[in-house]
Each structure stands twice: as structure tokens, then as C-alpha cells.
Amino acid sequence: MADFERFRILLEEERGRKLALLPALRADISAANAARQDSNVDDEHDPEGATIAFELSQASALLNQSSAGLAEVEAALHRISDGTYGVCAVCGGPIAEGRLEARAWTLYCIEHSGAGRRHGR
């Protein structure tokens, strides 16, 4: 049986990192939007406009990824609280401690690790 308190601490640290990152990403998006609005040029034909569009796209993708990661971490913390942490969502078997050390928020044992990609997670 895994030491769930250790994983709770790891997950809380990861949640803290993600929560600290989100405001910076939102600020980057706001800055890119402001730069885009201040520019009266066509993004498609202006090299600076393309840079702004790229930065906006990149920051938006990172924000979405970080928000999704935060949701996964919070769901894992909830599973610790309700006693279902460390149990594979596919087979109901235990998730190896080494796998939990690598991805403390995982829902799947190593055998079913591709299940999330097949189900859009």
C-alpha cells in the first residue's frame, strides 16, 4: 500500500506551482491582447502581428494545459480524500507506487496508461 500522505504532499506542491503559474499566463494573454488591439495592422501581413498572434496562441495553449493539469491534481487530491486514490480507473487494480511517483495525479495503472488518450483525457 502506498504512502498516500506523501502523495498528498506532492500533489499539494504541484497544485501550488500550477496556481502560481496561472496568473502569469493570464497576464501574458492580456498583454498580447493589448498589443494586438494597439496595433492597427493586419496580422497576416505584418511580421510584428504574426509574433503577437503566436505569443497569444502559445500563452492560451499553456493556460489551457495548466488549467487541465490543475483539475487533474485537484481530482487526485479528492481521490485521496474519498479513498479511491491509487486505483486504476479501468481495471480497478492498484497503481504501482513508482507510477504514482512519476505522475501522482494519474488515473491509470501502467497497463492502461493509454486509456486517457483514447478517452480524451
JSON list of C-alpha atoms in Angstrom, two decimals:
[
{"chain": "A", "resi": 1, "resn": "MET", "atom": "CA", "xyz": [0.00, 0.00, 0.00]},
{"chain": "A", "resi": 2, "resn": "ALA", "atom": "CA", "xyz": [1.33, 3.38, -1.00]},
{"chain": "A", "resi": 3, "resn": "ASP", "atom": "CA", "xyz": [2.05, 6.18, 1.48]},
{"chain": "A", "resi": 4, "resn": "PHE", "atom": "CA", "xyz": [-0.84, 8.42, 0.46]},
{"chain": "A", "resi": 5, "resn": "GLU", "atom": "CA", "xyz": [0.20, 11.23, 2.80]},
{"chain": "A", "resi": 6, "resn": "ARG", "atom": "CA", "xyz": [3.44, 11.54, 0.84]},
{"chain": "A", "resi": 7, "resn": "PHE", "atom": "CA", "xyz": [1.44, 11.75, -2.39]},
{"chain": "A", "resi": 8, "resn": "ARG", "atom": "CA", "xyz": [-0.93, 14.29, -0.86]},
{"chain": "A", "resi": 9, "resn": "ILE", "atom": "CA", "xyz": [2.09, 16.50, -0.14]},
{"chain": "A", "resi": 10, "resn": "LEU", "atom": "CA", "xyz": [3.44, 16.03, -3.69]},
{"chain": "A", "resi": 11, "resn": "LEU", "atom": "CA", "xyz": [0.04, 16.86, -5.15]},
{"chain": "A", "resi": 12, "resn": "GLU", "atom": "CA", "xyz": [-0.40, 19.93, -2.96]},
{"chain": "A", "resi": 13, "resn": "GLU", "atom": "CA", "xyz": [3.04, 21.17, -4.04]},
{"chain": "A", "resi": 14, "resn": "GLU", "atom": "CA", "xyz": [2.11, 20.61, -7.69]},
{"chain": "A", "resi": 15, "resn": "ARG", "atom": "CA", "xyz": [-1.19, 22.42, -7.16]},
{"chain": "A", "resi": 16, "resn": "GLY", "atom": "CA", "xyz": [0.72, 25.35, -5.68]},
{"chain": "A", "resi": 17, "resn": "ARG", "atom": "CA", "xyz": [3.04, 25.51, -8.69]},
{"chain": "A", "resi": 18, "resn": "LYS", "atom": "CA", "xyz": [0.12, 25.44, -11.10]},
{"chain": "A", "resi": 19, "resn": "LEU", "atom": "CA", "xyz": [-1.85, 28.04, -9.14]},
{"chain": "A", "resi": 20, "resn": "ALA", "atom": "CA", "xyz": [1.20, 30.33, -9.17]},
{"chain": "A", "resi": 21, "resn": "LEU", "atom": "CA", "xyz": [1.63, 29.88, -12.94]},
{"chain": "A", "resi": 22, "resn": "LEU", "atom": "CA", "xyz": [-1.97, 30.67, -13.94]},
{"chain": "A", "resi": 23, "resn": "PRO", "atom": "CA", "xyz": [-1.92, 34.42, -13.13]},
{"chain": "A", "resi": 24, "resn": "ALA", "atom": "CA", "xyz": [1.32, 34.86, -15.09]},
{"chain": "A", "resi": 25, "resn": "LEU", "atom": "CA", "xyz": [-0.20, 33.12, -18.11]},
{"chain": "A", "resi": 26, "resn": "ARG", "atom": "CA", "xyz": [-3.35, 35.24, -17.85]},
{"chain": "A", "resi": 27, "resn": "ALA", "atom": "CA", "xyz": [-1.17, 38.36, -17.69]},
{"chain": "A", "resi": 28, "resn": "ASP", "atom": "CA", "xyz": [0.70, 37.22, -20.82]},
{"chain": "A", "resi": 29, "resn": "ILE", "atom": "CA", "xyz": [-2.60, 36.75, -22.63]},
{"chain": "A", "resi": 30, "resn": "SER", "atom": "CA", "xyz": [-3.81, 40.17, -21.52]},
{"chain": "A", "resi": 31, "resn": "ALA", "atom": "CA", "xyz": [-0.56, 41.78, -22.66]},
{"chain": "A", "resi": 32, "resn": "ALA", "atom": "CA", "xyz": [-0.74, 40.06, -26.06]},
{"chain": "A", "resi": 33, "resn": "ASN", "atom": "CA", "xyz": [-4.37, 41.10, -26.47]},
{"chain": "A", "resi": 34, "resn": "ALA", "atom": "CA", "xyz": [-3.50, 44.68, -25.55]},
{"chain": "A", "resi": 35, "resn": "ALA", "atom": "CA", "xyz": [-0.62, 44.70, -28.03]},
{"chain": "A", "resi": 36, "resn": "ARG", "atom": "CA", "xyz": [-2.91, 43.31, -30.71]},
{"chain": "A", "resi": 37, "resn": "GLN", "atom": "CA", "xyz": [-5.56, 45.97, -30.02]},
{"chain": "A", "resi": 38, "resn": "ASP", "atom": "CA", "xyz": [-2.98, 48.74, -30.02]},
{"chain": "A", "resi": 39, "resn": "SER", "atom": "CA", "xyz": [-1.80, 47.63, -33.44]},
{"chain": "A", "resi": 40, "resn": "ASN", "atom": "CA", "xyz": [-3.88, 48.71, -36.42]},
{"chain": "A", "resi": 41, "resn": "VAL", "atom": "CA", "xyz": [-2.08, 46.40, -38.79]},
{"chain": "A", "resi": 42, "resn": "ASP", "atom": "CA", "xyz": [-3.16, 43.20, -40.45]},
{"chain": "A", "resi": 43, "resn": "ASP", "atom": "CA", "xyz": [-1.62, 40.26, -38.54]},
{"chain": "A", "resi": 44, "resn": "GLU", "atom": "CA", "xyz": [-1.30, 38.27, -41.72]},
{"chain": "A", "resi": 45, "resn": "HIS", "atom": "CA", "xyz": [0.91, 40.80, -43.49]},
{"chain": "A", "resi": 46, "resn": "ASP", "atom": "CA", "xyz": [2.80, 42.37, -40.60]},
{"chain": "A", "resi": 47, "resn": "PRO", "atom": "CA", "xyz": [5.71, 40.42, -39.05]},
{"chain": "A", "resi": 48, "resn": "GLU", "atom": "CA", "xyz": [5.00, 42.02, -35.67]},
{"chain": "A", "resi": 49, "resn": "GLY", "atom": "CA", "xyz": [1.35, 40.99, -35.88]},
{"chain": "A", "resi": 50, "resn": "ALA", "atom": "CA", "xyz": [2.35, 37.40, -36.52]},
{"chain": "A", "resi": 51, "resn": "THR", "atom": "CA", "xyz": [4.58, 37.49, -33.45]},
{"chain": "A", "resi": 52, "resn": "ILE", "atom": "CA", "xyz": [1.73, 38.82, -31.31]},
{"chain": "A", "resi": 53, "resn": "ALA", "atom": "CA", "xyz": [-0.63, 36.16, -32.67]},
{"chain": "A", "resi": 54, "resn": "PHE", "atom": "CA", "xyz": [1.94, 33.44, -31.95]},
{"chain": "A", "resi": 55, "resn": "GLU", "atom": "CA", "xyz": [2.52, 34.68, -28.40]},
{"chain": "A", "resi": 56, "resn": "LEU", "atom": "CA", "xyz": [-1.23, 34.83, -27.78]},
{"chain": "A", "resi": 57, "resn": "SER", "atom": "CA", "xyz": [-1.71, 31.33, -29.16]},
{"chain": "A", "resi": 58, "resn": "GLN", "atom": "CA", "xyz": [1.18, 29.94, -27.13]},
{"chain": "A", "resi": 59, "resn": "ALA", "atom": "CA", "xyz": [0.06, 31.58, -23.87]},
{"chain": "A", "resi": 60, "resn": "SER", "atom": "CA", "xyz": [-3.52, 30.41, -24.44]},
{"chain": "A", "resi": 61, "resn": "ALA", "atom": "CA", "xyz": [-2.37, 26.83, -25.03]},
{"chain": "A", "resi": 62, "resn": "LEU", "atom": "CA", "xyz": [-0.22, 26.92, -21.89]},
{"chain": "A", "resi": 63, "resn": "LEU", "atom": "CA", "xyz": [-3.11, 28.34, -19.88]},
{"chain": "A", "resi": 64, "resn": "ASN", "atom": "CA", "xyz": [-5.43, 25.58, -21.08]},
{"chain": "A", "resi": 65, "resn": "GLN", "atom": "CA", "xyz": [-2.82, 22.92, -20.38]},
{"chain": "A", "resi": 66, "resn": "SER", "atom": "CA", "xyz": [-2.09, 24.29, -16.90]},
{"chain": "A", "resi": 67, "resn": "SER", "atom": "CA", "xyz": [-5.79, 24.60, -16.08]},
{"chain": "A", "resi": 68, "resn": "ALA", "atom": "CA", "xyz": [-6.38, 20.99, -17.15]},
{"chain": "A", "resi": 69, "resn": "GLY", "atom": "CA", "xyz": [-3.36, 19.88, -15.12]},
{"chain": "A", "resi": 70, "resn": "LEU", "atom": "CA", "xyz": [-4.67, 21.72, -12.09]},
{"chain": "A", "resi": 71, "resn": "ALA", "atom": "CA", "xyz": [-8.02, 19.94, -12.47]},
{"chain": "A", "resi": 72, "resn": "GLU", "atom": "CA", "xyz": [-6.21, 16.58, -12.61]},
{"chain": "A", "resi": 73, "resn": "VAL", "atom": "CA", "xyz": [-4.24, 17.38, -9.47]},
{"chain": "A", "resi": 74, "resn": "GLU", "atom": "CA", "xyz": [-7.35, 18.51, -7.60]},
{"chain": "A", "resi": 75, "resn": "ALA", "atom": "CA", "xyz": [-9.20, 15.36, -8.71]},
{"chain": "A", "resi": 76, "resn": "ALA", "atom": "CA", "xyz": [-6.31, 13.24, -7.38]},
{"chain": "A", "resi": 77, "resn": "LEU", "atom": "CA", "xyz": [-6.47, 15.07, -4.04]},
{"chain": "A", "resi": 78, "resn": "HIS", "atom": "CA", "xyz": [-10.20, 14.34, -3.95]},
{"chain": "A", "resi": 79, "resn": "ARG", "atom": "CA", "xyz": [-9.49, 10.65, -4.63]},
{"chain": "A", "resi": 80, "resn": "ILE", "atom": "CA", "xyz": [-7.12, 10.59, -1.65]},
{"chain": "A", "resi": 81, "resn": "SER", "atom": "CA", "xyz": [-9.89, 12.05, 0.50]},
{"chain": "A", "resi": 82, "resn": "ASP", "atom": "CA", "xyz": [-12.52, 9.59, -0.68]},
{"chain": "A", "resi": 83, "resn": "GLY", "atom": "CA", "xyz": [-10.24, 6.55, -0.53]},
{"chain": "A", "resi": 84, "resn": "THR", "atom": "CA", "xyz": [-10.06, 5.78, -4.26]},
{"chain": "A", "resi": 85, "resn": "TYR", "atom": "CA", "xyz": [-6.55, 7.13, -4.87]},
{"chain": "A", "resi": 86, "resn": "GLY", "atom": "CA", "xyz": [-4.09, 4.67, -6.37]},
{"chain": "A", "resi": 87, "resn": "VAL", "atom": "CA", "xyz": [-6.81, 2.56, -8.01]},
{"chain": "A", "resi": 88, "resn": "CYS", "atom": "CA", "xyz": [-6.85, 2.21, -11.80]},
{"chain": "A", "resi": 89, "resn": "ALA", "atom": "CA", "xyz": [-9.98, 3.68, -13.37]},
{"chain": "A", "resi": 90, "resn": "VAL", "atom": "CA", "xyz": [-10.05, 0.89, -15.98]},
{"chain": "A", "resi": 91, "resn": "CYS", "atom": "CA", "xyz": [-9.27, -2.36, -14.17]},
{"chain": "A", "resi": 92, "resn": "GLY", "atom": "CA", "xyz": [-9.73, -1.38, -10.52]},
{"chain": "A", "resi": 93, "resn": "GLY", "atom": "CA", "xyz": [-6.29, -2.72, -9.68]},
{"chain": "A", "resi": 94, "resn": "PRO", "atom": "CA", "xyz": [-3.63, -0.86, -7.76]},
{"chain": "A", "resi": 95, "resn": "ILE", "atom": "CA", "xyz": [-1.48, 1.73, -9.50]},
{"chain": "A", "resi": 96, "resn": "ALA", "atom": "CA", "xyz": [2.19, 0.98, -8.84]},
{"chain": "A", "resi": 97, "resn": "GLU", "atom": "CA", "xyz": [3.86, 3.33, -6.40]},
{"chain": "A", "resi": 98, "resn": "GLY", "atom": "CA", "xyz": [6.58, 4.12, -8.95]},
{"chain": "A", "resi": 99, "resn": "ARG", "atom": "CA", "xyz": [3.94, 5.25, -11.43]},
{"chain": "A", "resi": 100, "resn": "LEU", "atom": "CA", "xyz": [2.33, 7.44, -8.77]},
{"chain": "A", "resi": 101, "resn": "GLU", "atom": "CA", "xyz": [5.75, 8.95, -8.03]},
{"chain": "A", "resi": 102, "resn": "ALA", "atom": "CA", "xyz": [6.11, 9.84, -11.71]},
{"chain": "A", "resi": 103, "resn": "ARG", "atom": "CA", "xyz": [2.52, 11.04, -12.22]},
{"chain": "A", "resi": 104, "resn": "ALA", "atom": "CA", "xyz": [0.87, 11.43, -8.84]},
{"chain": "A", "resi": 105, "resn": "TRP", "atom": "CA", "xyz": [-2.40, 12.54, -10.49]},
{"chain": "A", "resi": 106, "resn": "THR", "atom": "CA", "xyz": [-2.73, 9.52, -12.80]},
{"chain": "A", "resi": 107, "resn": "LEU", "atom": "CA", "xyz": [-5.98, 7.58, -13.05]},
{"chain": "A", "resi": 108, "resn": "TYR", "atom": "CA", "xyz": [-4.41, 4.54, -14.68]},
{"chain": "A", "resi": 109, "resn": "CYS", "atom": "CA", "xyz": [-2.05, 1.69, -13.96]},
{"chain": "A", "resi": 110, "resn": "ILE", "atom": "CA", "xyz": [0.83, 1.26, -16.40]},
{"chain": "A", "resi": 111, "resn": "GLU", "atom": "CA", "xyz": [-1.09, -1.39, -18.36]},
{"chain": "A", "resi": 112, "resn": "HIS", "atom": "CA", "xyz": [-3.93, 1.05, -19.02]},
{"chain": "A", "resi": 113, "resn": "SER", "atom": "CA", "xyz": [-1.83, 4.22, -19.25]},
{"chain": "A", "resi": 114, "resn": "GLY", "atom": "CA", "xyz": [-3.04, 4.88, -22.81]},
{"chain": "A", "resi": 115, "resn": "ALA", "atom": "CA", "xyz": [-6.70, 4.84, -21.69]},
{"chain": "A", "resi": 116, "resn": "GLY", "atom": "CA", "xyz": [-6.73, 8.59, -21.03]},
{"chain": "A", "resi": 117, "resn": "ARG", "atom": "CA", "xyz": [-5.55, 9.37, -24.55]},
{"chain": "A", "resi": 118, "resn": "ARG", "atom": "CA", "xyz": [-8.22, 7.11, -26.00]},
{"chain": "A", "resi": 119, "resn": "HIS", "atom": "CA", "xyz": [-10.90, 8.84, -23.92]},
{"chain": "A", "resi": 120, "resn": "GLY", "atom": "CA", "xyz": [-9.69, 12.42, -24.47]},
{"chain": "A", "resi": 121, "resn": "ARG", "atom": "CA", "xyz": [-8.11, 12.95, -21.04]}
]
